[in-house]
C-alpha cells in the first residue's frame, strides 16, 4: 500500500517536556485514561510503573493500580480486566517477559486488546541489565501487535496508536510496545505531550463487544475439541490481517491530530538512491544515521530502513523500499540460534519478504549490541565496509558477522 507523507513534517502539538522513555509511556497511559494497571517490578521497565503509581496517587490518573505476585499474575490481572471491558495496561523486561509466557496465547486467543510495554533487557546468560530484543521477539508468533520505539517521543505515540488499532472492533488483539532498555527507557529526549482532548478525538472509549457479564454469560478460554480449534485459529489469523489494515487506516488521523509524519510501518533515511542499506529496529537506528551522514559525505550511497512494527509484518512496504538496493545488512540485537543465519530472527522475515522480487538485494546479518553492549558509530562504519565489499564482488561469502569478533 502506498502512503504519501508530507515532505515537510508538521509541528507536533502539545507541550514539549524533556523526559525519558519510561515517563513518556506513563504520560501516554494517563492520556489514554487506562482503567486498570497491573504491575510487577523488574528493571528497567520499573520506572514506568513507578511514574504511573505516582500519577494514580496524585489523582492525575483515575485507574485501579494492582501489584501482581509475579509477571504471570500481572498479565492474568490485565486479561481479566480487559475481558470485563476495562482498558488495561501492564509490562515487563527480560526474564519477566519469558516468565509470563503461558499468558500470551490465551490473551490474543480470547481477543482481549490489553497493552503490554517491554523495556528490553537481556536474558540469562549474561543476565545483566543491558538491552537485547530476544525476550520480546520470543513472543512474536503469539498473535500480538509488536513494534519498537527508537526514541522517547515514539514511546508516547506508539502507546496511544497501539490502543486505537488493537481496540478496533474488527481487530481486538493485544499490543506489545517495546523500547530498548536504558538506551530509550532511561535517556531523556524532547517529547511533545498532546492535550487530552486530542487523544480523546483519536482514541474512543474502549468497548469490548462481549464483556464478562453475569447477565449475559459467554465462554472465555474454554478447552474445546480439536475439530473446533481450527476455526478459532483462523479467526485470530484474520484478526491479524485486519490489524494490518487498521494500522494503514488510522495512521492518517494520528498524523493529522498530533502533528506527526509517521509512515504506518517503516522509517526510511536517505534510502532513495542507496545501494547498501542498514535494516535495524529500535534505538540503534539513531546511531546508524550518524554513520550514514559521515559516509554520504564520502560519496557512499548508503541508507536505512527501520521497521516500526514487525507484527503484523509489512512485507509489501519493505519489499518496495528495498527493491533497488544492492546489499542489505540486517542488524540483529537478538538471538535465534540454530536458525538459517545462526544469529538473529529479523533476517528470516526480511528474506521471506524479498524472496519474490525480480531483483532482490544480497542480504547478510550483523550480530551487534548483544548483552546490552552499545553499538558504536565505528561498528556501523565497519558494517558498511563489509556491505560495500559484498556489493563489489556480488557474493555473500559469510552470512552472519559478529561485531567485536569478526573485525
mmCIF file of C-alpha atoms in Angstrom:
data_model
loop_
_atom_site.group_PDB
_atom_site.id
_atom_site.type_symbol
_atom_site.label_atom_id
_atom_site.label_comp_id
_atom_site.label_asym_id
_atom_site.label_seq_id
_atom_site.Cartn_x
_atom_site.Cartn_y
_atom_site.Cartn_z
ATOM 1 C CA UNK A 1 0.000 0.000 0.000
ATOM 2 C CA UNK A 2 1.399 3.403 -0.991
ATOM 3 C CA UNK A 3 1.317 6.067 1.728
ATOM 4 C CA UNK A 4 2.009 9.698 0.823
ATOM 5 C CA UNK A 5 3.901 11.527 3.558
ATOM 6 C CA UNK A 6 4.390 15.246 3.836
ATOM 7 C CA UNK A 7 7.845 16.355 2.724
ATOM 8 C CA UNK A 8 7.745 18.999 5.454
ATOM 9 C CA UNK A 9 6.959 17.264 8.748
ATOM 10 C CA UNK A 10 4.162 19.037 10.658
ATOM 11 C CA UNK A 11 4.881 20.602 14.022
ATOM 12 C CA UNK A 12 3.964 18.217 16.857
ATOM 13 C CA UNK A 13 1.190 19.579 19.037
ATOM 14 C CA UNK A 14 1.443 19.711 22.798
ATOM 15 C CA UNK A 15 3.741 20.990 25.499
ATOM 16 C CA UNK A 16 7.325 19.841 24.988
ATOM 17 C CA UNK A 17 8.993 18.284 28.032
ATOM 18 C CA UNK A 18 12.406 16.676 28.336
ATOM 19 C CA UNK A 19 11.631 13.224 29.714
ATOM 20 C CA UNK A 20 12.803 9.655 29.222
ATOM 21 C CA UNK A 21 11.016 6.744 27.591
ATOM 22 C CA UNK A 22 9.621 5.442 30.882
ATOM 23 C CA UNK A 23 7.985 8.766 31.713
ATOM 24 C CA UNK A 24 6.756 9.145 28.132
ATOM 25 C CA UNK A 25 4.870 5.844 28.370
ATOM 26 C CA UNK A 26 3.442 6.805 31.763
ATOM 27 C CA UNK A 27 2.163 10.084 30.306
ATOM 28 C CA UNK A 28 0.599 8.161 27.429
ATOM 29 C CA UNK A 29 -1.154 5.795 29.853
ATOM 30 C CA UNK A 30 -2.582 8.851 31.618
ATOM 31 C CA UNK A 31 -3.717 10.377 28.320
ATOM 32 C CA UNK A 32 -5.319 7.076 27.250
ATOM 33 C CA UNK A 33 -7.326 7.085 30.506
ATOM 34 C CA UNK A 34 -6.411 3.489 31.254
ATOM 35 C CA UNK A 35 -8.759 1.852 33.781
ATOM 36 C CA UNK A 36 -6.582 -0.921 35.243
ATOM 37 C CA UNK A 37 -2.808 -1.065 35.597
ATOM 38 C CA UNK A 38 -1.143 -4.309 36.674
ATOM 39 C CA UNK A 39 2.479 -4.201 37.786
ATOM 40 C CA UNK A 40 5.362 -6.335 38.967
ATOM 41 C CA UNK A 41 8.802 -4.700 39.267
ATOM 42 C CA UNK A 42 11.815 -5.636 37.164
ATOM 43 C CA UNK A 43 14.399 -3.251 35.774
ATOM 44 C CA UNK A 44 14.442 -1.292 33.514
ATOM 45 C CA UNK A 45 10.657 -1.239 32.995
ATOM 46 C CA UNK A 46 10.064 -0.493 36.701
ATOM 47 C CA UNK A 47 10.431 3.233 36.097
ATOM 48 C CA UNK A 48 7.230 3.195 34.032
ATOM 49 C CA UNK A 49 5.176 1.734 36.849
ATOM 50 C CA UNK A 50 6.790 3.983 39.442
ATOM 51 C CA UNK A 51 5.656 7.034 37.484
ATOM 52 C CA UNK A 52 2.168 5.593 36.837
ATOM 53 C CA UNK A 53 1.811 4.852 40.565
ATOM 54 C CA UNK A 54 2.678 8.492 41.287
ATOM 55 C CA UNK A 55 0.061 9.689 38.801
ATOM 56 C CA UNK A 56 -2.600 7.454 40.380
ATOM 57 C CA UNK A 57 -1.633 8.504 43.906
ATOM 58 C CA UNK A 58 -1.826 12.185 42.970
ATOM 59 C CA UNK A 59 -5.233 11.757 41.372
ATOM 60 C CA UNK A 60 -3.947 12.567 37.877
ATOM 61 C CA UNK A 61 -4.969 9.127 36.595
ATOM 62 C CA UNK A 62 -8.180 7.536 37.821
ATOM 63 C CA UNK A 63 -7.078 3.925 37.464
ATOM 64 C CA UNK A 64 -7.000 0.867 39.668
ATOM 65 C CA UNK A 65 -3.331 0.040 40.273
ATOM 66 C CA UNK A 66 -2.722 -3.605 41.229
ATOM 67 C CA UNK A 67 0.507 -5.379 42.117
ATOM 68 C CA UNK A 68 0.763 -8.970 40.923
ATOM 69 C CA UNK A 69 2.660 -11.744 42.650
ATOM 70 C CA UNK A 70 4.777 -12.107 39.519
ATOM 71 C CA UNK A 71 4.672 -11.484 35.794
ATOM 72 C CA UNK A 72 2.216 -14.339 35.201
ATOM 73 C CA UNK A 73 -0.142 -12.773 37.754
ATOM 74 C CA UNK A 74 0.317 -9.377 36.206
ATOM 75 C CA UNK A 75 -0.842 -10.476 32.765
ATOM 76 C CA UNK A 76 -3.672 -12.506 34.308
ATOM 77 C CA UNK A 77 -4.965 -9.368 36.040
ATOM 78 C CA UNK A 78 -4.789 -7.396 32.805
ATOM 79 C CA UNK A 79 -6.528 -10.221 30.933
ATOM 80 C CA UNK A 80 -9.448 -10.298 33.349
ATOM 81 C CA UNK A 81 -9.767 -6.531 33.335
ATOM 82 C CA UNK A 82 -9.729 -6.297 29.544
ATOM 83 C CA UNK A 83 -12.223 -9.143 29.184
ATOM 84 C CA UNK A 84 -14.540 -7.351 31.607
ATOM 85 C CA UNK A 85 -14.461 -4.185 29.480
ATOM 86 C CA UNK A 86 -11.687 -2.146 31.113
ATOM 87 C CA UNK A 87 -8.765 -0.613 29.221
ATOM 88 C CA UNK A 88 -5.817 -2.473 30.754
ATOM 89 C CA UNK A 89 -2.058 -1.949 30.843
ATOM 90 C CA UNK A 90 0.928 -3.955 32.086
ATOM 91 C CA UNK A 91 4.575 -4.557 31.176
ATOM 92 C CA UNK A 92 7.883 -6.220 31.950
ATOM 93 C CA UNK A 93 11.508 -6.725 30.960
ATOM 94 C CA UNK A 94 13.908 -9.596 30.302
ATOM 95 C CA UNK A 95 13.188 -12.798 32.185
ATOM 96 C CA UNK A 96 9.884 -11.307 33.351
ATOM 97 C CA UNK A 97 8.638 -11.386 29.760
ATOM 98 C CA UNK A 98 9.532 -15.044 29.378
ATOM 99 C CA UNK A 99 8.185 -15.997 32.822
ATOM 100 C CA UNK A 100 4.735 -14.843 31.689
ATOM 101 C CA UNK A 101 4.947 -16.919 28.508
ATOM 102 C CA UNK A 102 1.864 -19.037 29.196
ATOM 103 C CA UNK A 103 -0.396 -15.987 29.034
ATOM 104 C CA UNK A 104 0.336 -14.638 25.562
ATOM 105 C CA UNK A 105 -1.695 -17.134 23.518
ATOM 106 C CA UNK A 106 -4.807 -17.043 25.759
ATOM 107 C CA UNK A 107 -4.814 -13.247 25.710
ATOM 108 C CA UNK A 108 -4.769 -12.980 21.928
ATOM 109 C CA UNK A 109 -6.956 -16.067 21.519
ATOM 110 C CA UNK A 110 -9.546 -14.505 23.801
ATOM 111 C CA UNK A 111 -9.402 -11.313 21.705
ATOM 112 C CA UNK A 112 -8.612 -9.088 24.674
ATOM 113 C CA UNK A 113 -6.837 -5.937 23.444
ATOM 114 C CA UNK A 114 -4.792 -5.087 26.519
ATOM 115 C CA UNK A 115 -1.398 -3.421 26.119
ATOM 116 C CA UNK A 116 1.985 -4.511 27.467
ATOM 117 C CA UNK A 117 5.117 -2.388 27.375
ATOM 118 C CA UNK A 118 8.534 -4.055 27.254
ATOM 119 C CA UNK A 119 11.718 -2.209 28.160
ATOM 120 C CA UNK A 120 14.196 -4.672 26.711
ATOM 121 C CA UNK A 121 16.669 -6.448 28.935
ATOM 122 C CA UNK A 122 18.973 -9.302 28.029
ATOM 123 C CA UNK A 123 18.074 -12.797 29.202
ATOM 124 C CA UNK A 124 20.296 -15.160 31.207
ATOM 125 C CA UNK A 125 23.107 -15.508 30.317
ATOM 126 C CA UNK A 126 24.602 -12.961 30.719
ATOM 127 C CA UNK A 127 21.702 -11.740 32.846
ATOM 128 C CA UNK A 128 22.949 -8.163 33.018
ATOM 129 C CA UNK A 129 20.768 -5.089 32.691
ATOM 130 C CA UNK A 130 21.644 -4.298 29.087
ATOM 131 C CA UNK A 131 19.155 -4.129 26.241
ATOM 132 C CA UNK A 132 18.641 -7.050 23.903
ATOM 133 C CA UNK A 133 15.467 -7.732 21.906
ATOM 134 C CA UNK A 134 15.393 -11.503 22.376
ATOM 135 C CA UNK A 135 12.786 -11.579 25.137
ATOM 136 C CA UNK A 136 10.127 -9.611 23.263
ATOM 137 C CA UNK A 137 10.852 -11.329 19.958
ATOM 138 C CA UNK A 138 10.275 -14.706 21.616
ATOM 139 C CA UNK A 139 6.566 -13.748 21.678
ATOM 140 C CA UNK A 140 6.351 -12.687 18.035
ATOM 141 C CA UNK A 141 4.169 -15.612 16.903
ATOM 142 C CA UNK A 142 1.557 -15.310 19.670
ATOM 143 C CA UNK A 143 -0.906 -13.048 17.871
ATOM 144 C CA UNK A 144 0.165 -9.738 19.386
ATOM 145 C CA UNK A 145 0.930 -6.448 17.681
ATOM 146 C CA UNK A 146 4.674 -5.908 18.167
ATOM 147 C CA UNK A 147 6.964 -2.999 17.396
ATOM 148 C CA UNK A 148 9.810 -0.824 18.673
ATOM 149 C CA UNK A 149 10.191 2.857 19.504
ATOM 150 C CA UNK A 150 13.502 4.463 18.621
ATOM 151 C CA UNK A 151 13.159 7.481 20.951
ATOM 152 C CA UNK A 152 11.029 8.815 23.798
ATOM 153 C CA UNK A 153 8.542 10.647 21.562
ATOM 154 C CA UNK A 154 7.757 7.427 19.757
ATOM 155 C CA UNK A 155 7.232 5.672 23.109
ATOM 156 C CA UNK A 156 4.367 8.034 23.855
ATOM 157 C CA UNK A 157 2.989 7.933 20.332
ATOM 158 C CA UNK A 158 3.145 4.149 19.967
ATOM 159 C CA UNK A 159 1.216 3.656 23.216
ATOM 160 C CA UNK A 160 -1.678 5.820 22.028
ATOM 161 C CA UNK A 161 -1.666 4.462 18.490
ATOM 162 C CA UNK A 162 -1.486 0.802 19.530
ATOM 163 C CA UNK A 163 -4.555 1.089 21.743
ATOM 164 C CA UNK A 164 -6.506 2.602 18.843
ATOM 165 C CA UNK A 165 -5.764 -0.135 16.351
ATOM 166 C CA UNK A 166 -5.807 -3.015 18.836
ATOM 167 C CA UNK A 167 -9.212 -1.999 20.177
ATOM 168 C CA UNK A 168 -10.676 -1.594 16.688
ATOM 169 C CA UNK A 169 -13.770 -3.876 16.779
ATOM 170 C CA UNK A 170 -12.531 -5.651 13.650
ATOM 171 C CA UNK A 171 -9.223 -6.464 15.370
ATOM 172 C CA UNK A 172 -9.450 -6.943 19.161
ATOM 173 C CA UNK A 173 -5.851 -8.045 19.620
ATOM 174 C CA UNK A 174 -3.283 -7.221 22.335
ATOM 175 C CA UNK A 175 -0.323 -4.959 21.703
ATOM 176 C CA UNK A 176 3.296 -5.192 22.822
ATOM 177 C CA UNK A 177 5.053 -1.842 22.557
ATOM 178 C CA UNK A 178 8.793 -2.251 23.018
ATOM 179 C CA UNK A 179 11.714 0.080 23.656
ATOM 180 C CA UNK A 180 15.405 -0.508 24.205
ATOM 181 C CA UNK A 181 16.116 -0.733 27.915
ATOM 182 C CA UNK A 182 18.247 2.191 29.160
ATOM 183 C CA UNK A 183 19.025 3.467 25.638
ATOM 184 C CA UNK A 184 15.411 4.666 25.337
ATOM 185 C CA UNK A 185 13.781 3.875 28.672
ATOM 186 C CA UNK A 186 16.221 5.994 30.702
ATOM 187 C CA UNK A 187 17.670 8.512 28.236
ATOM 188 C CA UNK A 188 15.820 11.803 28.020
ATOM 189 C CA UNK A 189 14.571 13.495 24.900
ATOM 190 C CA UNK A 190 12.172 16.253 23.924
ATOM 191 C CA UNK A 191 8.629 14.876 23.934
ATOM 192 C CA UNK A 192 5.551 16.789 22.781
ATOM 193 C CA UNK A 193 2.770 15.731 25.136
ATOM 194 C CA UNK A 194 -0.579 16.349 23.417
ATOM 195 C CA UNK A 195 -3.639 17.698 25.220
ATOM 196 C CA UNK A 196 -6.079 15.072 26.393
ATOM 197 C CA UNK A 197 -8.766 16.499 24.099
ATOM 198 C CA UNK A 198 -6.652 15.477 21.092
ATOM 199 C CA UNK A 199 -6.214 11.967 22.473
ATOM 200 C CA UNK A 200 -9.948 11.640 23.072
ATOM 201 C CA UNK A 201 -10.565 12.699 19.480
ATOM 202 C CA UNK A 202 -8.302 9.908 18.226
ATOM 203 C CA UNK A 203 -8.954 7.203 20.833
ATOM 204 C CA UNK A 204 -12.609 6.440 21.590
ATOM 205 C CA UNK A 205 -13.616 4.731 24.843
ATOM 206 C CA UNK A 206 -12.868 1.009 24.938
ATOM 207 C CA UNK A 207 -15.951 -1.083 24.196
ATOM 208 C CA UNK A 208 -15.461 -4.848 24.096
ATOM 209 C CA UNK A 209 -18.384 -6.394 22.170
ATOM 210 C CA UNK A 210 -18.662 -9.356 24.547
ATOM 211 C CA UNK A 211 -17.533 -8.261 28.025
ATOM 212 C CA UNK A 212 -17.775 -10.531 31.032
ATOM 213 C CA UNK A 213 -21.282 -10.017 32.377
ATOM 214 C CA UNK A 214 -23.200 -12.355 34.700
ATOM 215 C CA UNK A 215 -26.424 -11.335 32.961
ATOM 216 C CA UNK A 216 -25.056 -12.283 29.530
ATOM 217 C CA UNK A 217 -22.780 -15.295 30.051
ATOM 218 C CA UNK A 218 -20.176 -16.187 27.434
ATOM 219 C CA UNK A 219 -17.311 -18.694 27.495
ATOM 220 C CA UNK A 220 -13.737 -17.431 27.786
ATOM 221 C CA UNK A 221 -10.690 -19.655 27.446
ATOM 222 C CA UNK A 222 -12.582 -22.917 27.007
ATOM 223 C CA UNK A 223 -10.955 -26.275 26.408
ATOM 224 C CA UNK A 224 -12.520 -27.435 23.159
ATOM 225 C CA UNK A 225 -12.405 -30.400 20.799
ATOM 226 C CA UNK A 226 -9.696 -30.350 18.090
ATOM 227 C CA UNK A 227 -12.191 -30.045 15.249
ATOM 228 C CA UNK A 228 -13.310 -26.702 16.684
ATOM 229 C CA UNK A 229 -9.799 -25.363 17.167
ATOM 230 C CA UNK A 230 -9.065 -24.542 13.555
ATOM 231 C CA UNK A 231 -11.986 -22.107 13.388
ATOM 232 C CA UNK A 232 -10.627 -20.177 16.360
ATOM 233 C CA UNK A 233 -7.129 -20.073 14.914
ATOM 234 C CA UNK A 234 -8.280 -18.803 11.528
ATOM 235 C CA UNK A 235 -10.245 -16.067 13.293
ATOM 236 C CA UNK A 236 -7.099 -14.995 15.084
ATOM 237 C CA UNK A 237 -5.193 -15.027 11.782
ATOM 238 C CA UNK A 238 -7.928 -12.916 10.203
ATOM 239 C CA UNK A 239 -7.694 -10.534 13.149
ATOM 240 C CA UNK A 240 -4.002 -10.022 12.431
ATOM 241 C CA UNK A 241 -4.804 -9.241 8.790
ATOM 242 C CA UNK A 242 -7.395 -6.725 9.952
ATOM 243 C CA UNK A 243 -4.783 -5.248 12.308
ATOM 244 C CA UNK A 244 -2.534 -4.535 9.351
ATOM 245 C CA UNK A 245 -5.418 -2.821 7.582
ATOM 246 C CA UNK A 246 -6.285 -0.822 10.718
ATOM 247 C CA UNK A 247 -2.703 0.429 11.015
ATOM 248 C CA UNK A 248 -2.888 1.756 7.453
ATOM 249 C CA UNK A 249 -6.320 3.266 8.005
ATOM 250 C CA UNK A 250 -5.693 5.045 11.309
ATOM 251 C CA UNK A 251 -2.234 6.498 10.696
ATOM 252 C CA UNK A 252 -3.546 9.466 8.690
ATOM 253 C CA UNK A 253 -5.813 10.554 11.530
ATOM 254 C CA UNK A 254 -2.992 10.109 14.025
ATOM 255 C CA UNK A 255 -0.614 12.249 11.971
ATOM 256 C CA UNK A 256 -3.261 14.934 11.425
ATOM 257 C CA UNK A 257 -4.419 15.177 15.026
ATOM 258 C CA UNK A 258 -0.999 15.032 16.685
ATOM 259 C CA UNK A 259 1.131 16.779 14.071
ATOM 260 C CA UNK A 260 3.273 13.770 13.206
ATOM 261 C CA UNK A 261 4.546 12.395 9.905
ATOM 262 C CA UNK A 262 4.751 8.654 10.551
ATOM 263 C CA UNK A 263 4.607 6.018 7.850
ATOM 264 C CA UNK A 264 2.345 3.267 9.187
ATOM 265 C CA UNK A 265 5.076 0.634 9.250
ATOM 266 C CA UNK A 266 8.558 1.835 8.326
ATOM 267 C CA UNK A 267 11.023 4.686 8.607
ATOM 268 C CA UNK A 268 13.460 5.357 5.787
ATOM 269 C CA UNK A 269 16.571 7.524 5.885
ATOM 270 C CA UNK A 270 18.497 8.561 2.764
ATOM 271 C CA UNK A 271 17.139 5.459 1.061
ATOM 272 C CA UNK A 272 16.102 6.872 -2.321
ATOM 273 C CA UNK A 273 19.374 6.142 -4.154
ATOM 274 C CA UNK A 274 21.003 3.867 -1.560
ATOM 275 C CA UNK A 275 22.915 0.864 -2.838
ATOM 276 C CA UNK A 276 23.760 -0.527 0.613
ATOM 277 C CA UNK A 277 21.222 -0.376 3.446
ATOM 278 C CA UNK A 278 21.119 -0.909 7.194
ATOM 279 C CA UNK A 279 17.982 -2.770 8.300
ATOM 280 C CA UNK A 280 17.640 -2.127 12.037
ATOM 281 C CA UNK A 281 14.841 -1.726 14.569
ATOM 282 C CA UNK A 282 14.824 0.298 17.762
ATOM 283 C CA UNK A 283 17.166 2.877 19.225
ATOM 284 C CA UNK A 284 20.318 1.997 17.309
ATOM 285 C CA UNK A 285 18.717 3.280 14.131
ATOM 286 C CA UNK A 286 19.560 6.719 15.523
ATOM 287 C CA UNK A 287 23.237 5.750 15.816
ATOM 288 C CA UNK A 288 23.212 4.305 12.311
ATOM 289 C CA UNK A 289 22.116 7.699 10.967
ATOM 290 C CA UNK A 290 25.344 9.224 12.304
ATOM 291 C CA UNK A 291 27.368 6.729 10.271
ATOM 292 C CA UNK A 292 25.176 7.321 7.218
ATOM 293 C CA UNK A 293 25.740 11.078 7.299
ATOM 294 C CA UNK A 294 29.504 10.573 7.527
ATOM 295 C CA UNK A 295 29.576 8.037 4.705
ATOM 296 C CA UNK A 296 27.346 10.147 2.482
ATOM 297 C CA UNK A 297 29.879 12.968 2.736
ATOM 298 C CA UNK A 298 32.445 10.479 1.460
ATOM 299 C CA UNK A 299 30.271 9.576 -1.529
ATOM 300 C CA UNK A 300 28.943 6.248 -0.265
ATOM 301 C CA UNK A 301 25.352 5.590 -1.331
ATOM 302 C CA UNK A 302 24.014 4.193 1.924
ATOM 303 C CA UNK A 303 20.663 4.421 3.667
ATOM 304 C CA UNK A 304 18.496 2.942 6.394
ATOM 305 C CA UNK A 305 15.223 1.084 6.697
ATOM 306 C CA UNK A 306 13.706 0.779 10.169
ATOM 307 C CA UNK A 307 10.575 -1.311 10.734
ATOM 308 C CA UNK A 308 8.300 0.389 13.264
ATOM 309 C CA UNK A 309 6.052 -2.663 13.620
ATOM 310 C CA UNK A 310 7.075 -6.229 12.779
ATOM 311 C CA UNK A 311 3.822 -7.941 13.762
ATOM 312 C CA UNK A 312 1.977 -7.717 11.558
ATOM 313 C CA UNK A 313 4.921 -7.672 9.176
ATOM 314 C CA UNK A 314 4.771 -5.075 6.364
ATOM 315 C CA UNK A 315 6.135 -7.252 3.570
ATOM 316 C CA UNK A 316 4.838 -5.026 0.749
ATOM 317 C CA UNK A 317 6.291 -1.833 2.215
ATOM 318 C CA UNK A 318 9.653 -3.438 2.965
ATOM 319 C CA UNK A 319 9.946 -5.057 -0.459
ATOM 320 C CA UNK A 320 9.017 -1.817 -2.213
ATOM 321 C CA UNK A 321 11.516 0.193 -0.176
ATOM 322 C CA UNK A 322 14.405 -2.214 -0.860
ATOM 323 C CA UNK A 323 13.775 -3.226 -4.461
ATOM 324 C CA UNK A 324 16.578 -1.012 -5.804
ATOM 325 C CA UNK A 325 19.137 -1.758 -3.081
ATOM 326 C CA UNK A 326 22.096 -3.989 -3.877
ATOM 327 C CA UNK A 327 23.031 -5.125 -0.352
ATOM 328 C CA UNK A 328 21.047 -5.117 2.888
ATOM 329 C CA UNK A 329 22.717 -5.650 6.260
ATOM 330 C CA UNK A 330 20.324 -6.786 8.988
ATOM 331 C CA UNK A 331 21.449 -5.522 12.387
ATOM 332 C CA UNK A 332 20.338 -8.135 14.927
ATOM 333 C CA UNK A 333 20.153 -7.453 18.660
ATOM 334 C CA UNK A 334 18.504 -10.776 19.366
ATOM 335 C CA UNK A 335 19.292 -14.481 19.325
ATOM 336 C CA UNK A 336 17.701 -17.127 17.115
ATOM 337 C CA UNK A 337 20.324 -19.814 17.498
ATOM 338 C CA UNK A 338 20.126 -22.690 15.049
ATOM 339 C CA UNK A 339 18.137 -20.645 12.516
ATOM 340 C CA UNK A 340 19.477 -20.460 8.933
ATOM 341 C CA UNK A 341 21.686 -17.494 9.872
ATOM 342 C CA UNK A 342 22.588 -19.000 13.291
ATOM 343 C CA UNK A 343 22.211 -15.467 14.563
ATOM 344 C CA UNK A 344 19.038 -13.404 14.857
ATOM 345 C CA UNK A 345 15.461 -13.716 13.657
ATOM 346 C CA UNK A 346 14.890 -10.408 11.844
ATOM 347 C CA UNK A 347 16.736 -11.677 8.778
ATOM 348 C CA UNK A 348 14.261 -14.537 8.396
ATOM 349 C CA UNK A 349 11.241 -12.269 7.916
ATOM 350 C CA UNK A 350 13.192 -9.944 5.657
ATOM 351 C CA UNK A 351 14.406 -12.765 3.429
ATOM 352 C CA UNK A 352 10.833 -14.016 3.037
ATOM 353 C CA UNK A 353 9.546 -10.533 2.194
ATOM 354 C CA UNK A 354 12.178 -10.056 -0.531
ATOM 355 C CA UNK A 355 12.091 -13.564 -1.993
ATOM 356 C CA UNK A 356 9.523 -12.865 -4.731
ATOM 357 C CA UNK A 357 11.193 -9.719 -6.055
ATOM 358 C CA UNK A 358 12.529 -9.993 -9.595
ATOM 359 C CA UNK A 359 15.580 -8.088 -8.418
ATOM 360 C CA UNK A 360 16.361 -8.604 -4.786
ATOM 361 C CA UNK A 361 19.354 -7.350 -2.834
ATOM 362 C CA UNK A 362 22.017 -9.574 -1.367
ATOM 363 C CA UNK A 363 21.443 -9.999 2.352
ATOM 364 C CA UNK A 364 23.689 -10.598 5.355
ATOM 365 C CA UNK A 365 23.395 -10.193 9.120
ATOM 366 C CA UNK A 366 25.365 -8.361 11.770
ATOM 367 C CA UNK A 367 25.093 -9.522 15.372
ATOM 368 C CA UNK A 368 25.629 -6.383 17.421
ATOM 369 C CA UNK A 369 24.558 -4.884 20.715
ATOM 370 C CA UNK A 370 24.407 -8.347 22.238
ATOM 371 C CA UNK A 371 24.121 -8.487 26.020
ATOM 372 C CA UNK A 372 23.215 -4.830 26.009
ATOM 373 C CA UNK A 373 26.510 -3.605 24.628
ATOM 374 C CA UNK A 374 26.431 -0.267 22.814
ATOM 375 C CA UNK A 375 26.616 -0.389 19.015
ATOM 376 C CA UNK A 376 29.029 2.427 18.224
ATOM 377 C CA UNK A 377 29.188 4.565 15.073
ATOM 378 C CA UNK A 378 32.540 2.880 14.367
ATOM 379 C CA UNK A 379 30.840 -0.509 14.275
ATOM 380 C CA UNK A 380 28.256 0.798 11.837
ATOM 381 C CA UNK A 381 31.110 2.069 9.663
ATOM 382 C CA UNK A 382 32.634 -1.424 9.767
ATOM 383 C CA UNK A 383 29.305 -2.925 8.700
ATOM 384 C CA UNK A 384 29.235 -0.528 5.749
ATOM 385 C CA UNK A 385 32.712 -1.689 4.696
ATOM 386 C CA UNK A 386 31.550 -5.305 4.727
ATOM 387 C CA UNK A 387 28.410 -4.480 2.722
ATOM 388 C CA UNK A 388 30.439 -2.461 0.236
ATOM 389 C CA UNK A 389 32.743 -5.451 -0.374
ATOM 390 C CA UNK A 390 29.717 -7.652 -0.975
ATOM 391 C CA UNK A 391 28.345 -5.082 -3.406
ATOM 392 C CA UNK A 392 31.595 -5.004 -5.368
ATOM 393 C CA UNK A 393 32.088 -8.787 -5.518
ATOM 394 C CA UNK A 394 28.412 -9.707 -5.888
ATOM 395 C CA UNK A 395 28.864 -12.600 -3.434
ATOM 396 C CA UNK A 396 27.939 -13.199 0.206
ATOM 397 C CA UNK A 397 30.864 -15.263 1.437
ATOM 398 C CA UNK A 398 29.790 -15.057 5.076
ATOM 399 C CA UNK A 399 26.135 -14.814 6.029
ATOM 400 C CA UNK A 400 26.480 -13.689 9.653
ATOM 401 C CA UNK A 401 29.080 -11.375 11.182
ATOM 402 C CA UNK A 402 29.615 -10.732 14.885
ATOM 403 C CA UNK A 403 30.587 -7.190 15.873
ATOM 404 C CA UNK A 404 33.711 -7.198 18.017
ATOM 405 C CA UNK A 405 34.754 -10.681 16.905
ATOM 406 C CA UNK A 406 34.891 -10.602 13.105
ATOM 407 C CA UNK A 407 36.909 -7.391 12.816
#
